[in-house]
Amino acid sequence: MYSAQEIQQFLSEKSAQLNACRHHLHQHPEIGLQLPETSAFIEKELRSYGVDEIHKGFGSSALVAVIHGKKKSDKWIGLRADMDALPLLEQSGVQYASVNEKRAHSCGHDGHMTVALGACRFLASHRDFEGTVAVIFQPGEEGYAGARLMVENGLFEKFPIAEIYATHCEPTLEVGQIGIDPGYIMAAADIFTIDVTGRGGHGAKPQVAVDSVLVASQIVVSAQSIVSRNVNPLQGAVVSFGAILAGDENGSSVLPQTAKLIGTCRSFEPDVQDRVQQRLGEIAEGVASAYGARAQCHYTRLYPALLNHEQQALAVKEIVRNWLGEEGLKPAPQQMTAEDFAFMTQVCPGCLFRLGIRDPKHTASLHECEFDFNDEATVYGSTLMVLIALNRLKAVNA
Ligand SMILES: [Zn+2]
Ligand SMILES: [Zn+2]
């Protein structure tokens, strides 16, 4: 098998070209599920590397590059990169800043695509392995559930992928550090609206009205007991209200008939998610009923929690330890943000590792308008993707 040093050396020699790819992708960001320019650029690159097959479709601008090893086997490993940007005005000040208005790669997915391109470049020109690698370029991570769409459109039926791996850049880890742990590392993201119906009336005659504003306020306060009283203190959850909508700014003496609450819940374990959803509904209805009003809670589960499967995450840890030593290996701190790669690890064993990008010039947070991926991290990301593909193919073929 190719050594880590050999892979890293090859990729370092290609780093100028990989950086040019990243800067092009960064400069032309697109959002959502349809990313025609991004997809065309990736396809052109992949063809120039000589990958065996490029598959398109999956209800979006997704691409899957297929690279067969010299030795035949029916075993496949999947590597996934997300492709989409955010509806933000970029203020990073870099030369290759976005030219598309209110579109910016402020979550580093330009870097993830480049990391995956680097892996394709190595694997396409180094075929001494057994089995097949599928490199999946997936749009629509930022709220469009692009990963779910690919799963629903037969990703895992079309390609018999045994294990799947992804990365996300991490501005709290230094360049050259990898964060990886088994278990839930990102939260399930749910959203809700609660519609409160009271009885409108005059602000000076509250005794004949049912005040939807008061009821909504009591629901907000009472819902704070869910995390503190209904969830095991050793497990995590969040209940946050993002909007309270009621009345009119000119209606200081009008008690509105209705009020609407909008918010998000986050959790890791399925039983906690069930409990939070159940209690939110019970509290909304119970509080409303106590005041003679009605409340209806509409609860939607957007992204499941991201589970890093134990066997696969421990395998990646071992690969990183052997390559970068203990100083390169960091924990993957649990975060209450979400990641749609979770739809893939729901149906296929795998894990996501965090790729360090921090240095004195790269300190901005993800989704911040100053954010830019760090080119210095690309070779680390690509090297690890290749190492994972080769090591895991060996393991699943054994
Ligand atoms: Zn993001
Ligand atoms: Zn992201």
mmCIF file of C-alpha atoms and ligand atoms in Angstrom:
data_model
loop_
_atom_site.group_PDB
_atom_site.id
_atom_site.type_symbol
_atom_site.label_atom_id
_atom_site.label_comp_id
_atom_site.label_asym_id
_atom_site.label_seq_id
_atom_site.Cartn_x
_atom_site.Cartn_y
_atom_site.Cartn_z
ATOM 1 C CA MET A 1 0.000 0.000 0.000
ATOM 2 C CA TYR A 2 1.086 3.574 -0.605
ATOM 3 C CA SER A 3 2.595 5.200 2.487
ATOM 4 C CA ALA A 4 1.204 8.380 4.041
ATOM 5 C CA GLN A 5 4.477 10.149 3.165
ATOM 6 C CA GLU A 6 4.192 9.064 -0.465
ATOM 7 C CA ILE A 7 0.590 10.286 -0.711
ATOM 8 C CA GLN A 8 1.352 13.559 1.075
ATOM 9 C CA GLN A 9 4.394 14.140 -1.146
ATOM 10 C CA PHE A 10 2.385 13.611 -4.361
ATOM 11 C CA LEU A 11 -0.376 15.945 -3.170
ATOM 12 C CA SER A 12 2.095 18.604 -2.001
ATOM 13 C CA GLU A 13 3.536 18.645 -5.514
ATOM 14 C CA LYS A 14 0.027 19.257 -6.859
ATOM 15 C CA SER A 15 -0.888 21.843 -4.236
ATOM 16 C CA ALA A 16 -0.564 24.889 -6.525
ATOM 17 C CA GLN A 17 -3.098 23.331 -8.909
ATOM 18 C CA LEU A 18 -5.378 22.253 -6.088
ATOM 19 C CA ASN A 19 -5.267 25.757 -4.600
ATOM 20 C CA ALA A 20 -6.148 27.234 -7.998
ATOM 21 C CA CYS A 21 -9.197 24.917 -8.100
ATOM 22 C CA ARG A 22 -10.215 25.988 -4.609
ATOM 23 C CA HIS A 23 -9.892 29.665 -5.458
ATOM 24 C CA HIS A 24 -12.004 29.224 -8.586
ATOM 25 C CA LEU A 25 -14.710 27.406 -6.615
ATOM 26 C CA HIS A 26 -14.502 30.031 -3.878
ATOM 27 C CA GLN A 27 -14.914 32.849 -6.361
ATOM 28 C CA HIS A 28 -18.028 31.335 -7.979
ATOM 29 C CA PRO A 29 -20.207 30.102 -5.116
ATOM 30 C CA GLU A 30 -23.723 28.771 -5.649
ATOM 31 C CA ILE A 31 -26.389 27.817 -3.132
ATOM 32 C CA GLY A 32 -28.968 25.054 -2.840
ATOM 33 C CA LEU A 33 -29.387 21.863 -4.822
ATOM 34 C CA GLN A 34 -28.723 23.188 -8.317
ATOM 35 C CA LEU A 35 -25.084 24.266 -8.676
ATOM 36 C CA PRO A 36 -24.510 24.215 -12.460
ATOM 37 C CA GLU A 37 -21.188 26.100 -12.555
ATOM 38 C CA THR A 38 -19.712 24.273 -9.575
ATOM 39 C CA SER A 39 -20.765 20.907 -10.942
ATOM 40 C CA ALA A 40 -19.397 21.645 -14.448
ATOM 41 C CA PHE A 41 -16.058 22.742 -12.979
ATOM 42 C CA ILE A 42 -15.739 19.596 -10.848
ATOM 43 C CA GLU A 43 -16.638 17.403 -13.826
ATOM 44 C CA LYS A 44 -13.988 19.039 -16.015
ATOM 45 C CA GLU A 45 -11.338 18.491 -13.307
ATOM 46 C CA LEU A 46 -12.362 14.872 -12.741
ATOM 47 C CA ARG A 47 -12.165 14.116 -16.468
ATOM 48 C CA SER A 48 -8.658 15.584 -16.638
ATOM 49 C CA TYR A 49 -7.559 13.232 -13.799
ATOM 50 C CA GLY A 50 -8.833 10.183 -15.677
ATOM 51 C CA VAL A 51 -11.384 8.842 -13.189
ATOM 52 C CA ASP A 52 -13.220 5.780 -14.607
ATOM 53 C CA GLU A 53 -16.830 6.966 -14.445
ATOM 54 C CA ILE A 54 -18.740 10.125 -13.588
ATOM 55 C CA HIS A 55 -22.372 9.706 -12.592
ATOM 56 C CA LYS A 56 -24.864 12.562 -12.424
ATOM 57 C CA GLY A 57 -28.478 12.954 -11.400
ATOM 58 C CA PHE A 58 -29.728 12.180 -7.884
ATOM 59 C CA GLY A 59 -32.291 14.985 -8.243
ATOM 60 C CA SER A 60 -29.631 17.695 -8.025
ATOM 61 C CA SER A 61 -26.236 18.830 -9.323
ATOM 62 C CA ALA A 62 -24.561 15.949 -7.503
ATOM 63 C CA LEU A 63 -21.661 14.062 -9.084
ATOM 64 C CA VAL A 64 -20.163 10.709 -8.228
ATOM 65 C CA ALA A 65 -16.660 9.904 -9.471
ATOM 66 C CA VAL A 66 -15.833 6.194 -9.598
ATOM 67 C CA ILE A 67 -12.228 4.963 -9.443
ATOM 68 C CA HIS A 68 -11.499 1.246 -9.712
ATOM 69 C CA GLY A 69 -8.365 -0.312 -8.259
ATOM 70 C CA LYS A 70 -6.135 -2.600 -10.330
ATOM 71 C CA LYS A 71 -7.293 -5.626 -8.329
ATOM 72 C CA LYS A 72 -10.943 -6.537 -8.825
ATOM 73 C CA SER A 73 -13.270 -6.763 -5.849
ATOM 74 C CA ASP A 74 -16.936 -5.981 -5.244
ATOM 75 C CA LYS A 75 -16.040 -3.838 -2.225
ATOM 76 C CA TRP A 76 -16.561 -0.072 -2.353
ATOM 77 C CA ILE A 77 -15.606 2.809 -0.045
ATOM 78 C CA GLY A 78 -17.371 6.182 -0.359
ATOM 79 C CA LEU A 79 -15.863 9.625 0.267
ATOM 80 C CA ARG A 80 -18.279 12.545 0.403
ATOM 81 C CA ALA A 81 -17.740 16.303 -0.078
ATOM 82 C CA ASP A 82 -20.459 18.936 0.161
ATOM 83 C CA MET A 83 -20.532 21.611 -2.532
ATOM 84 C CA ASP A 84 -22.863 24.475 -1.642
ATOM 85 C CA ALA A 85 -22.238 27.990 -0.362
ATOM 86 C CA LEU A 86 -24.242 30.362 1.852
ATOM 87 C CA PRO A 87 -26.436 33.394 1.087
ATOM 88 C CA LEU A 88 -23.910 35.803 2.609
ATOM 89 C CA LEU A 89 -21.996 38.886 1.559
ATOM 90 C CA GLU A 90 -18.352 37.796 1.744
ATOM 91 C CA GLN A 91 -15.964 40.120 3.566
ATOM 92 C CA SER A 92 -12.867 37.961 3.729
ATOM 93 C CA GLY A 93 -10.815 40.425 1.695
ATOM 94 C CA VAL A 94 -9.121 37.617 -0.290
ATOM 95 C CA GLN A 95 -8.219 38.202 -3.951
ATOM 96 C CA TYR A 96 -10.448 35.368 -5.073
ATOM 97 C CA ALA A 97 -13.482 36.581 -3.052
ATOM 98 C CA SER A 98 -16.957 35.755 -4.362
ATOM 99 C CA VAL A 99 -18.063 37.513 -7.536
ATOM 100 C CA ASN A 100 -21.631 36.240 -7.077
ATOM 101 C CA GLU A 101 -23.752 38.707 -5.165
ATOM 102 C CA LYS A 102 -24.740 37.532 -1.686
ATOM 103 C CA ARG A 103 -23.147 34.121 -2.192
ATOM 104 C CA ALA A 104 -20.109 33.027 -0.210
ATOM 105 C CA HIS A 105 -18.216 29.861 0.655
ATOM 106 C CA SER A 106 -18.254 30.786 4.330
ATOM 107 C CA CYS A 107 -18.606 27.182 5.512
ATOM 108 C CA GLY A 108 -15.522 25.986 3.647
ATOM 109 C CA HIS A 109 -17.284 23.595 1.273
ATOM 110 C CA ASP A 110 -14.960 24.922 -1.469
ATOM 111 C CA GLY A 111 -12.189 23.376 0.639
ATOM 112 C CA HIS A 112 -14.087 20.095 1.055
ATOM 113 C CA MET A 113 -14.523 19.810 -2.736
ATOM 114 C CA THR A 114 -10.813 20.515 -3.234
ATOM 115 C CA VAL A 115 -9.854 17.917 -0.629
ATOM 116 C CA ALA A 116 -11.999 15.389 -2.523
ATOM 117 C CA LEU A 117 -10.490 16.456 -5.868
ATOM 118 C CA GLY A 118 -7.019 15.897 -4.424
ATOM 119 C CA ALA A 119 -8.043 12.388 -3.336
ATOM 120 C CA CYS A 120 -9.424 11.691 -6.837
ATOM 121 C CA ARG A 121 -6.237 12.961 -8.405
ATOM 122 C CA PHE A 122 -4.079 10.621 -6.335
ATOM 123 C CA LEU A 123 -6.312 7.565 -6.658
ATOM 124 C CA ALA A 124 -6.833 7.974 -10.413
ATOM 125 C CA SER A 125 -3.065 7.863 -10.950
ATOM 126 C CA HIS A 126 -2.232 5.237 -8.283
ATOM 127 C CA ARG A 127 -4.344 2.150 -8.933
ATOM 128 C CA ASP A 128 -2.482 -0.382 -6.846
ATOM 129 C CA PHE A 129 -5.441 -1.194 -4.599
ATOM 130 C CA GLU A 130 -8.260 -3.725 -4.444
ATOM 131 C CA GLY A 131 -11.854 -2.568 -4.925
ATOM 132 C CA THR A 132 -13.474 0.727 -5.865
ATOM 133 C CA VAL A 133 -13.650 4.244 -4.441
ATOM 134 C CA ALA A 134 -16.738 6.393 -5.054
ATOM 135 C CA VAL A 135 -16.126 10.093 -4.470
ATOM 136 C CA ILE A 136 -19.444 11.828 -3.892
ATOM 137 C CA PHE A 137 -19.885 15.540 -4.538
ATOM 138 C CA GLN A 138 -23.139 16.535 -2.831
ATOM 139 C CA PRO A 139 -24.956 19.868 -3.090
ATOM 140 C CA GLY A 140 -27.539 21.306 -0.728
ATOM 141 C CA GLU A 141 -25.938 20.684 2.676
ATOM 142 C CA GLU A 142 -26.917 24.104 4.061
ATOM 143 C CA GLY A 143 -30.557 23.384 4.856
ATOM 144 C CA TYR A 144 -31.596 21.624 1.640
ATOM 145 C CA ALA A 145 -30.994 18.044 2.818
ATOM 146 C CA GLY A 146 -29.036 17.277 -0.353
ATOM 147 C CA ALA A 147 -27.656 14.125 1.282
ATOM 148 C CA ARG A 148 -31.179 12.809 1.925
ATOM 149 C CA LEU A 149 -32.055 13.466 -1.706
ATOM 150 C CA MET A 150 -29.054 11.401 -2.842
ATOM 151 C CA VAL A 151 -29.982 8.554 -0.481
ATOM 152 C CA GLU A 152 -33.620 8.657 -1.678
ATOM 153 C CA ASN A 153 -32.419 8.678 -5.287
ATOM 154 C CA GLY A 154 -30.587 5.394 -4.790
ATOM 155 C CA LEU A 155 -26.998 6.360 -3.976
ATOM 156 C CA PHE A 156 -26.410 3.204 -1.943
ATOM 157 C CA GLU A 157 -28.322 0.934 -4.335
ATOM 158 C CA LYS A 158 -26.446 2.170 -7.355
ATOM 159 C CA PHE A 159 -23.055 1.914 -5.652
ATOM 160 C CA PRO A 160 -22.540 -0.928 -3.129
ATOM 161 C CA ILE A 161 -20.654 1.311 -0.696
ATOM 162 C CA ALA A 162 -19.574 -0.577 2.435
ATOM 163 C CA GLU A 163 -18.441 2.469 4.421
ATOM 164 C CA ILE A 164 -18.648 6.216 3.867
ATOM 165 C CA TYR A 165 -16.431 9.053 5.090
ATOM 166 C CA ALA A 166 -16.614 12.858 5.067
ATOM 167 C CA THR A 167 -14.779 15.823 6.499
ATOM 168 C CA HIS A 168 -15.637 19.292 7.738
ATOM 169 C CA CYS A 169 -13.109 22.043 8.236
ATOM 170 C CA GLU A 170 -12.737 23.169 11.852
ATOM 171 C CA PRO A 171 -11.480 26.668 12.718
ATOM 172 C CA THR A 172 -10.815 25.731 16.369
ATOM 173 C CA LEU A 173 -8.234 23.087 15.364
ATOM 174 C CA GLU A 174 -4.784 24.008 14.038
ATOM 175 C CA VAL A 175 -3.649 23.087 10.538
ATOM 176 C CA GLY A 176 -2.200 19.588 10.772
ATOM 177 C CA GLN A 177 -4.668 18.508 13.459
ATOM 178 C CA ILE A 178 -7.557 16.122 12.892
ATOM 179 C CA GLY A 179 -10.563 15.859 15.221
ATOM 180 C CA ILE A 180 -12.243 12.479 15.321
ATOM 181 C CA ASP A 181 -14.356 10.580 17.864
ATOM 182 C CA PRO A 182 -17.013 7.895 17.760
ATOM 183 C CA GLY A 183 -20.600 8.616 18.791
ATOM 184 C CA TYR A 184 -22.925 11.509 18.137
ATOM 185 C CA ILE A 185 -20.834 14.522 17.137
ATOM 186 C CA MET A 186 -23.512 16.835 15.717
ATOM 187 C CA ALA A 187 -27.097 17.370 16.749
ATOM 188 C CA ALA A 188 -30.467 16.570 15.282
ATOM 189 C CA ALA A 189 -31.927 19.856 14.058
ATOM 190 C CA ASP A 190 -35.686 20.221 14.446
ATOM 191 C CA ILE A 191 -37.854 23.285 13.879
ATOM 192 C CA PHE A 192 -41.269 24.116 15.252
ATOM 193 C CA THR A 193 -44.069 26.641 15.096
ATOM 194 C CA ILE A 194 -46.668 26.988 17.815
ATOM 195 C CA ASP A 195 -49.935 28.653 16.845
ATOM 196 C CA VAL A 196 -51.769 30.162 19.808
ATOM 197 C CA THR A 197 -55.411 31.125 19.418
ATOM 198 C CA GLY A 198 -57.102 33.208 22.090
ATOM 199 C CA ARG A 199 -59.859 35.742 21.823
ATOM 200 C CA GLY A 200 -59.055 39.204 20.548
ATOM 201 C CA GLY A 201 -60.342 42.299 22.248
ATOM 202 C CA HIS A 202 -59.697 45.734 23.698
ATOM 203 C CA GLY A 203 -56.499 46.164 25.671
ATOM 204 C CA ALA A 204 -58.530 48.023 28.284
ATOM 205 C CA LYS A 205 -61.032 45.167 28.686
ATOM 206 C CA PRO A 206 -58.801 42.090 29.149
ATOM 207 C CA GLN A 207 -61.465 40.391 31.275
ATOM 208 C CA VAL A 208 -63.571 39.598 28.200
ATOM 209 C CA ALA A 209 -60.645 38.581 26.001
ATOM 210 C CA VAL A 210 -58.212 35.634 26.014
ATOM 211 C CA ASP A 211 -54.792 37.226 25.651
ATOM 212 C CA SER A 212 -52.765 35.262 23.095
ATOM 213 C CA VAL A 213 -49.661 37.375 23.856
ATOM 214 C CA LEU A 214 -49.709 36.413 27.520
ATOM 215 C CA VAL A 215 -50.293 32.752 26.645
ATOM 216 C CA ALA A 216 -47.446 32.748 24.102
ATOM 217 C CA SER A 217 -45.150 34.368 26.674
ATOM 218 C CA GLN A 218 -46.033 31.734 29.281
ATOM 219 C CA ILE A 219 -45.310 29.005 26.742
ATOM 220 C CA VAL A 220 -41.842 30.485 26.055
ATOM 221 C CA VAL A 221 -41.050 30.582 29.762
ATOM 222 C CA SER A 222 -42.519 27.157 30.555
ATOM 223 C CA ALA A 223 -40.680 25.526 27.652
ATOM 224 C CA GLN A 224 -37.399 26.400 29.385
ATOM 225 C CA SER A 225 -38.193 23.615 31.855
ATOM 226 C CA ILE A 226 -37.856 20.964 29.118
ATOM 227 C CA VAL A 227 -34.056 20.982 29.030
ATOM 228 C CA SER A 228 -33.647 21.672 32.762
ATOM 229 C CA ARG A 229 -36.322 19.239 34.063
ATOM 230 C CA ASN A 230 -37.145 16.648 31.397
ATOM 231 C CA VAL A 231 -33.719 15.852 29.921
ATOM 232 C CA ASN A 232 -31.023 13.880 31.715
ATOM 233 C CA PRO A 233 -28.467 16.515 32.806
ATOM 234 C CA LEU A 234 -25.707 14.327 31.365
ATOM 235 C CA GLN A 235 -27.294 14.457 27.924
ATOM 236 C CA GLY A 236 -27.635 17.593 25.851
ATOM 237 C CA ALA A 237 -30.565 19.428 24.294
ATOM 238 C CA VAL A 238 -31.539 22.943 23.262
ATOM 239 C CA VAL A 239 -34.946 24.609 22.987
ATOM 240 C CA SER A 240 -34.646 28.077 21.440
ATOM 241 C CA PHE A 241 -37.353 30.455 20.318
ATOM 242 C CA GLY A 242 -36.298 32.540 17.334
ATOM 243 C CA ALA A 243 -39.460 34.580 16.761
ATOM 244 C CA ILE A 244 -42.620 35.716 18.517
ATOM 245 C CA LEU A 245 -45.193 37.063 16.094
ATOM 246 C CA ALA A 246 -48.360 38.739 17.348
ATOM 247 C CA GLY A 247 -50.362 41.913 16.945
ATOM 248 C CA ASP A 248 -49.495 45.083 15.072
ATOM 249 C CA GLU A 249 -46.943 47.737 15.928
ATOM 250 C CA ASN A 250 -49.734 50.348 15.811
ATOM 251 C CA GLY A 251 -52.075 48.266 17.947
ATOM 252 C CA SER A 252 -51.058 49.255 21.448
ATOM 253 C CA SER A 253 -54.667 48.822 22.677
ATOM 254 C CA VAL A 254 -55.505 45.713 20.694
ATOM 255 C CA LEU A 255 -55.245 42.257 22.197
ATOM 256 C CA PRO A 256 -54.495 40.063 19.189
ATOM 257 C CA GLN A 257 -56.560 36.943 18.565
ATOM 258 C CA THR A 258 -53.532 34.867 17.624
ATOM 259 C CA ALA A 259 -49.829 34.595 18.297
ATOM 260 C CA LYS A 260 -47.155 32.473 16.645
ATOM 261 C CA LEU A 261 -43.931 31.155 18.147
ATOM 262 C CA ILE A 262 -41.097 29.871 15.966
ATOM 263 C CA GLY A 263 -37.996 28.073 17.114
ATOM 264 C CA THR A 264 -35.546 25.193 16.971
ATOM 265 C CA CYS A 265 -34.749 22.163 19.124
ATOM 266 C CA ARG A 266 -31.436 20.306 19.125
ATOM 267 C CA SER A 267 -30.550 16.945 20.634
ATOM 268 C CA PHE A 268 -28.306 13.936 20.056
ATOM 269 C CA GLU A 269 -29.980 10.734 21.252
ATOM 270 C CA PRO A 270 -33.294 9.670 19.666
ATOM 271 C CA ASP A 271 -34.983 9.230 23.070
ATOM 272 C CA VAL A 272 -34.058 12.810 24.021
ATOM 273 C CA GLN A 273 -35.377 14.077 20.690
ATOM 274 C CA ASP A 274 -38.684 12.216 21.263
ATOM 275 C CA ARG A 275 -38.949 13.584 24.806
ATOM 276 C CA VAL A 276 -38.269 17.204 23.757
ATOM 277 C CA GLN A 277 -40.846 17.025 20.969
ATOM 278 C CA GLN A 278 -43.444 15.430 23.256
ATOM 279 C CA ARG A 279 -42.931 17.892 26.121
ATOM 280 C CA LEU A 280 -42.985 20.946 23.851
ATOM 281 C CA GLY A 281 -46.395 19.907 22.510
ATOM 282 C CA GLU A 282 -47.728 19.072 25.982
ATOM 283 C CA ILE A 283 -46.510 22.351 27.477
ATOM 284 C CA ALA A 284 -47.888 24.443 24.615
ATOM 285 C CA GLU A 285 -51.309 22.781 24.769
ATOM 286 C CA GLY A 286 -51.416 22.581 28.561
ATOM 287 C CA VAL A 287 -50.408 26.194 29.155
ATOM 288 C CA ALA A 288 -52.843 27.444 26.510
ATOM 289 C CA SER A 289 -55.647 25.389 28.020
ATOM 290 C CA ALA A 290 -54.930 26.766 31.490
ATOM 291 C CA TYR A 291 -55.613 30.268 30.148
ATOM 292 C CA GLY A 292 -58.633 29.307 28.037
ATOM 293 C CA ALA A 293 -56.729 29.454 24.759
ATOM 294 C CA ARG A 294 -55.686 26.797 22.250
ATOM 295 C CA ALA A 295 -52.205 25.994 21.003
ATOM 296 C CA GLN A 296 -51.082 23.765 18.177
ATOM 297 C CA CYS A 297 -47.476 22.724 17.836
ATOM 298 C CA HIS A 298 -46.136 21.813 14.375
ATOM 299 C CA TYR A 299 -42.835 20.024 14.785
ATOM 300 C CA THR A 300 -40.514 19.107 11.895
ATOM 301 C CA ARG A 301 -37.371 16.997 12.100
ATOM 302 C CA LEU A 302 -34.958 18.466 9.543
ATOM 303 C CA TYR A 303 -31.616 16.703 9.993
ATOM 304 C CA PRO A 304 -30.929 13.684 12.204
ATOM 305 C CA ALA A 305 -28.021 13.706 14.639
ATOM 306 C CA LEU A 306 -24.698 12.801 13.028
ATOM 307 C CA LEU A 307 -23.507 9.472 14.376
ATOM 308 C CA ASN A 308 -19.871 8.526 13.885
ATOM 309 C CA HIS A 309 -19.969 4.732 13.858
ATOM 310 C CA GLU A 310 -17.613 3.309 16.428
ATOM 311 C CA GLN A 311 -15.635 0.848 14.326
ATOM 312 C CA GLN A 312 -15.096 3.332 11.485
ATOM 313 C CA ALA A 313 -14.247 6.295 13.753
ATOM 314 C CA LEU A 314 -11.751 4.222 15.746
ATOM 315 C CA ALA A 315 -10.191 3.056 12.486
ATOM 316 C CA VAL A 316 -9.742 6.680 11.336
ATOM 317 C CA LYS A 317 -8.259 7.558 14.741
ATOM 318 C CA GLU A 318 -5.694 4.804 14.311
ATOM 319 C CA ILE A 319 -4.850 5.970 10.780
ATOM 320 C CA VAL A 320 -4.321 9.548 12.036
ATOM 321 C CA ARG A 321 -2.250 8.376 15.021
ATOM 322 C CA ASN A 322 0.053 6.352 12.769
ATOM 323 C CA TRP A 323 0.420 9.253 10.347
ATOM 324 C CA LEU A 324 0.530 12.436 12.486
ATOM 325 C CA GLY A 325 1.186 11.051 15.952
ATOM 326 C CA GLU A 326 -0.689 11.950 19.126
ATOM 327 C CA GLU A 327 -0.142 15.700 18.604
ATOM 328 C CA GLY A 328 -2.085 15.572 15.336
ATOM 329 C CA LEU A 329 -5.009 13.655 16.814
ATOM 330 C CA LYS A 330 -7.684 15.699 18.618
ATOM 331 C CA PRO A 331 -11.138 14.959 19.952
ATOM 332 C CA ALA A 332 -14.134 15.984 17.823
ATOM 333 C CA PRO A 333 -16.060 18.200 20.235
ATOM 334 C CA GLN A 334 -19.825 17.633 20.107
ATOM 335 C CA GLN A 335 -21.623 20.567 18.510
ATOM 336 C CA MET A 336 -25.302 21.506 18.515
ATOM 337 C CA THR A 337 -25.117 22.493 14.850
ATOM 338 C CA ALA A 338 -26.240 19.917 12.289
ATOM 339 C CA GLU A 339 -24.819 18.215 9.195
ATOM 340 C CA ASP A 340 -26.814 16.376 6.540
ATOM 341 C CA PHE A 341 -24.086 13.732 6.135
ATOM 342 C CA ALA A 342 -26.109 12.249 9.027
ATOM 343 C CA PHE A 343 -28.597 10.919 6.427
ATOM 344 C CA MET A 344 -25.775 8.868 4.915
ATOM 345 C CA THR A 345 -24.450 7.413 8.179
ATOM 346 C CA GLN A 346 -28.055 6.488 9.062
ATOM 347 C CA VAL A 347 -27.947 3.883 6.300
ATOM 348 C CA CYS A 348 -24.232 3.168 5.881
ATOM 349 C CA PRO A 349 -21.448 2.790 8.465
ATOM 350 C CA GLY A 350 -19.017 5.677 8.417
ATOM 351 C CA CYS A 351 -17.861 8.854 10.095
ATOM 352 C CA LEU A 352 -16.925 12.508 9.666
ATOM 353 C CA PHE A 353 -13.576 13.881 10.774
ATOM 354 C CA ARG A 354 -12.815 17.517 11.527
ATOM 355 C CA LEU A 355 -9.972 19.053 9.542
ATOM 356 C CA GLY A 356 -7.964 21.741 11.354
ATOM 357 C CA ILE A 357 -7.610 25.020 9.443
ATOM 358 C CA ARG A 358 -6.561 27.440 12.172
ATOM 359 C CA ASP A 359 -3.450 29.616 11.935
ATOM 360 C CA PRO A 360 -2.920 33.311 12.729
ATOM 361 C CA LYS A 361 -4.592 34.279 9.418
ATOM 362 C CA HIS A 362 -7.514 31.866 9.690
ATOM 363 C CA THR A 363 -9.433 32.484 12.899
ATOM 364 C CA ALA A 364 -12.954 33.343 11.655
ATOM 365 C CA SER A 365 -15.845 31.042 12.581
ATOM 366 C CA LEU A 366 -17.858 29.019 10.112
ATOM 367 C CA HIS A 367 -20.685 31.093 8.543
ATOM 368 C CA GLU A 368 -18.882 34.325 9.411
ATOM 369 C CA CYS A 369 -18.560 36.750 6.475
ATOM 370 C CA GLU A 370 -14.750 36.974 7.034
ATOM 371 C CA PHE A 371 -14.331 33.216 6.788
ATOM 372 C CA ASP A 372 -12.038 31.612 4.225
ATOM 373 C CA PHE A 373 -10.840 27.989 4.104
ATOM 374 C CA ASN A 374 -7.092 27.560 4.624
ATOM 375 C CA ASP A 375 -5.160 26.225 1.616
ATOM 376 C CA GLU A 376 -2.535 24.786 3.979
ATOM 377 C CA ALA A 377 -5.126 22.246 5.156
ATOM 378 C CA THR A 378 -5.953 20.832 1.719
ATOM 379 C CA VAL A 379 -3.055 18.381 1.493
ATOM 380 C CA TYR A 380 -3.822 17.076 5.007
ATOM 381 C CA GLY A 381 -7.472 16.557 4.092
ATOM 382 C CA SER A 382 -6.746 14.848 0.773
ATOM 383 C CA THR A 383 -4.011 12.652 2.263
ATOM 384 C CA LEU A 384 -6.333 11.458 5.005
ATOM 385 C CA MET A 385 -9.155 10.767 2.542
ATOM 386 C CA VAL A 386 -6.798 8.616 0.448
ATOM 387 C CA LEU A 387 -5.447 6.835 3.543
ATOM 388 C CA ILE A 388 -8.986 6.108 4.717
ATOM 389 C CA ALA A 389 -10.070 4.786 1.319
ATOM 390 C CA LEU A 390 -7.027 2.493 0.989
ATOM 391 C CA ASN A 391 -7.005 1.277 4.598
ATOM 392 C CA ARG A 392 -10.731 0.604 4.717
ATOM 393 C CA LEU A 393 -10.765 -1.133 1.333
ATOM 394 C CA LYS A 394 -8.071 -3.403 2.703
ATOM 395 C CA ALA A 395 -10.154 -3.994 5.844
ATOM 396 C CA VAL A 396 -13.426 -4.750 4.038
ATOM 397 C CA ASN A 397 -11.654 -6.995 1.521
ATOM 398 C CA ALA A 398 -9.944 -8.984 4.294
HETATM 399 ZN ZN ZN B 1 -22.462 25.464 7.195
HETATM 400 ZN ZN ZN B 2 -20.525 23.180 6.318
#
